[in-house]
C-alpha atoms as one frame of an Amber mdcrd trajectory, in Angstrom:
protein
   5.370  -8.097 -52.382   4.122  -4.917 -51.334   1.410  -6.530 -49.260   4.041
  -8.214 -47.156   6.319  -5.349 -46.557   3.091  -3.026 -45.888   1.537  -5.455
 -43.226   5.015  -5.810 -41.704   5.497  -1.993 -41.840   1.911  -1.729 -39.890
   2.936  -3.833 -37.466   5.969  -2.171 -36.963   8.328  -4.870 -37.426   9.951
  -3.912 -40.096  13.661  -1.508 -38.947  13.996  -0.390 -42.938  11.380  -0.754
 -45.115  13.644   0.542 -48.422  16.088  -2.359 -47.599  13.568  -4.939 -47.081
  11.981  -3.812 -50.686  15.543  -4.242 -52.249  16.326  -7.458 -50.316  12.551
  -9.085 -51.476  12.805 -10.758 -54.958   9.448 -10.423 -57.163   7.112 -13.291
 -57.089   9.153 -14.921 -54.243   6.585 -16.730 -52.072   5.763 -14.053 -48.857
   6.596 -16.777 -46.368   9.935 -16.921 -47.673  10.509 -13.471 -47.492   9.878
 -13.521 -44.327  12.416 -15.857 -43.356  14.644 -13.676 -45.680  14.162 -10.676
 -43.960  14.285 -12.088 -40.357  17.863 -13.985 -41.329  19.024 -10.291 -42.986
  18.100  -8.328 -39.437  15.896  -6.370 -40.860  12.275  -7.746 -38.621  11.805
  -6.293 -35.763  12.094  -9.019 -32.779  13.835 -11.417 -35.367  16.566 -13.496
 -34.364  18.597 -16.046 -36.258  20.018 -19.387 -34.085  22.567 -20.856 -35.768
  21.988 -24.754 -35.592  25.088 -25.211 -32.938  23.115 -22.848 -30.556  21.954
 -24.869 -27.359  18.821 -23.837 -25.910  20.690 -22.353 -22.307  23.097 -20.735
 -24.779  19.761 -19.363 -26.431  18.331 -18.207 -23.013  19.522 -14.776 -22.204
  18.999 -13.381 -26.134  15.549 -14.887 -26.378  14.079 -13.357 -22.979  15.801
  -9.981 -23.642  14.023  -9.900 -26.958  10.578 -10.796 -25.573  11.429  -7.928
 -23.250   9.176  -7.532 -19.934   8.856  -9.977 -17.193  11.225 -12.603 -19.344
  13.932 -10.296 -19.114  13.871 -11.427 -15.061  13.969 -15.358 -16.014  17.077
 -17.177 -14.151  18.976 -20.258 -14.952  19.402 -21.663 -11.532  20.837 -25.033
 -12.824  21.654 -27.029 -16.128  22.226 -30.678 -16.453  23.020 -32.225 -19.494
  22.011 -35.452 -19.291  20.000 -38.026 -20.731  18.546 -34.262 -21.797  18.983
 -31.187 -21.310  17.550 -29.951 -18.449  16.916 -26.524 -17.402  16.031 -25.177
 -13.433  14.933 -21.931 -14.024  13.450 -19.306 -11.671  10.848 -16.989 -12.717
   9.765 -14.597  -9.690   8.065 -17.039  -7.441   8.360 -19.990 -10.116  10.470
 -22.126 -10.411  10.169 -25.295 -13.075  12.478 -27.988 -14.544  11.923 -27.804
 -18.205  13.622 -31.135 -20.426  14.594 -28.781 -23.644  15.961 -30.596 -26.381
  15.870 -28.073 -28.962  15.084 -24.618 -29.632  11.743 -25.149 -30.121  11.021
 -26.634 -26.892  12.697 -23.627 -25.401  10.530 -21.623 -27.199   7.268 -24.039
 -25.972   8.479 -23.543 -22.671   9.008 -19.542 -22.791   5.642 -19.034 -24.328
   3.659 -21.198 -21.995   5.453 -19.629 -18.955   4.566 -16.144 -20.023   1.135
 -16.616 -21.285  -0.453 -14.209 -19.177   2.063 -11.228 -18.702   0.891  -8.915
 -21.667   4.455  -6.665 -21.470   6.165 -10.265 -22.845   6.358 -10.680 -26.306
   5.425 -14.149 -27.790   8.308 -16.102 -29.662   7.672 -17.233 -33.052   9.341
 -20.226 -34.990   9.168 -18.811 -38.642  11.028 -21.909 -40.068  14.683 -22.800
 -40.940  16.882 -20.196 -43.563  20.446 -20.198 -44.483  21.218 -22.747 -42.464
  19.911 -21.548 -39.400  16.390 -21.227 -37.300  14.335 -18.125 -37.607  12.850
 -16.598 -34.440  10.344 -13.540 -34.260   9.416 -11.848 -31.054   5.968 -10.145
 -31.116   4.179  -7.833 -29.559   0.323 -10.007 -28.226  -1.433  -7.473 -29.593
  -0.182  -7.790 -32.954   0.096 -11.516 -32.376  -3.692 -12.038 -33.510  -3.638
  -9.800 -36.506  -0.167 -11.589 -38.180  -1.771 -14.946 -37.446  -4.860 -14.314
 -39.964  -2.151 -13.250 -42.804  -1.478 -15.677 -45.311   2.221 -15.169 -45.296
   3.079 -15.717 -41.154   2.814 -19.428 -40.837   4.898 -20.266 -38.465   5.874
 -23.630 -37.149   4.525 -23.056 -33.533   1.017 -21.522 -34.960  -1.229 -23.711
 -33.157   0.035 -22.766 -29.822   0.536 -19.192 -30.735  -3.207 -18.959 -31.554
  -3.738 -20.777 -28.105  -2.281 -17.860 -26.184  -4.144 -15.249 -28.181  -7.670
 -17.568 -27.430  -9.878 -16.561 -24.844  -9.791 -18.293 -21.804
């Protein structure tokens, strides 16, 4: 497991590496630990939603932890049905996003911010302990973790979209 917990450390997501190599079983798959060590708070940027959490619930917590310009995003108005539907205002923008889940919120927050380099980009690791795994990164680690075997994440095909040149 040491090649998990030394890319993490690299990257700088890890806040303890001596807990996260007490908290990682031997021979556990790496993309499980992952999901381990973002449920345990121990990943930098992780966060664990609970499967109760609506996504304007999720709002405020998820732009704080991609930090930068997301930390300005505004929830002018939510309406709940058929879907949920979000108003928000970001500096001159303003959209109407349809966010059923977390992972459309997530969709949404990464698209909006694909060209401000101070936000971090949200990744869905997967589901653990009953709840969904979230990792804020840094872009410029964002194309580095996506060539390591253990991040898969669900959302990998539009992560690698925002790292693609233009």
């Amino acid at each position: 497991m040491a090649s998990l917990l030394d890319a993490l450390d690299r990257e700088r997501l890890l806040k303890d590496s001596a807990a996260a190599a007490g908290l990682v079983p031997q021979g556990e798959p790496p993309h499980v630990s992952l999901l381990r060590l973002c449920e345990a708070g121990l990943l930098e940027g992780g966060l664990t939603v609970g499967y109760g959490v609506r996504p304007d619930e999720l709002v405020g917590s998820l732009t704080a932890a991609m930090g930068g310009a997301a930390r300005r995003l505004k929830i002018v108005d939510v309406r709940e049905r058929p879907v949920l539907e979000l108003h928000v205002a970001a500096g001159e923008v303003t959209e109407r996003w349809e966010v059923e889940d977390v992972p459309a919120l997530v969709h949404n927050l990464n698209d909006l911010y694909r060209d401000a380099a101070d936000v971090r980009a949200v990744a869905v690791l997967g589901e653990w302990e009953d709840s969904l795994q979230l990792l804020c990164v840094e872009r410029r680690a964002l194309g580095r973790l996506l060539r390591q075997p253990f991040f898969a994440p669900v959302n990998a095909r539009a992560l690698a979209d925002l790292v693609a040149p233009r």
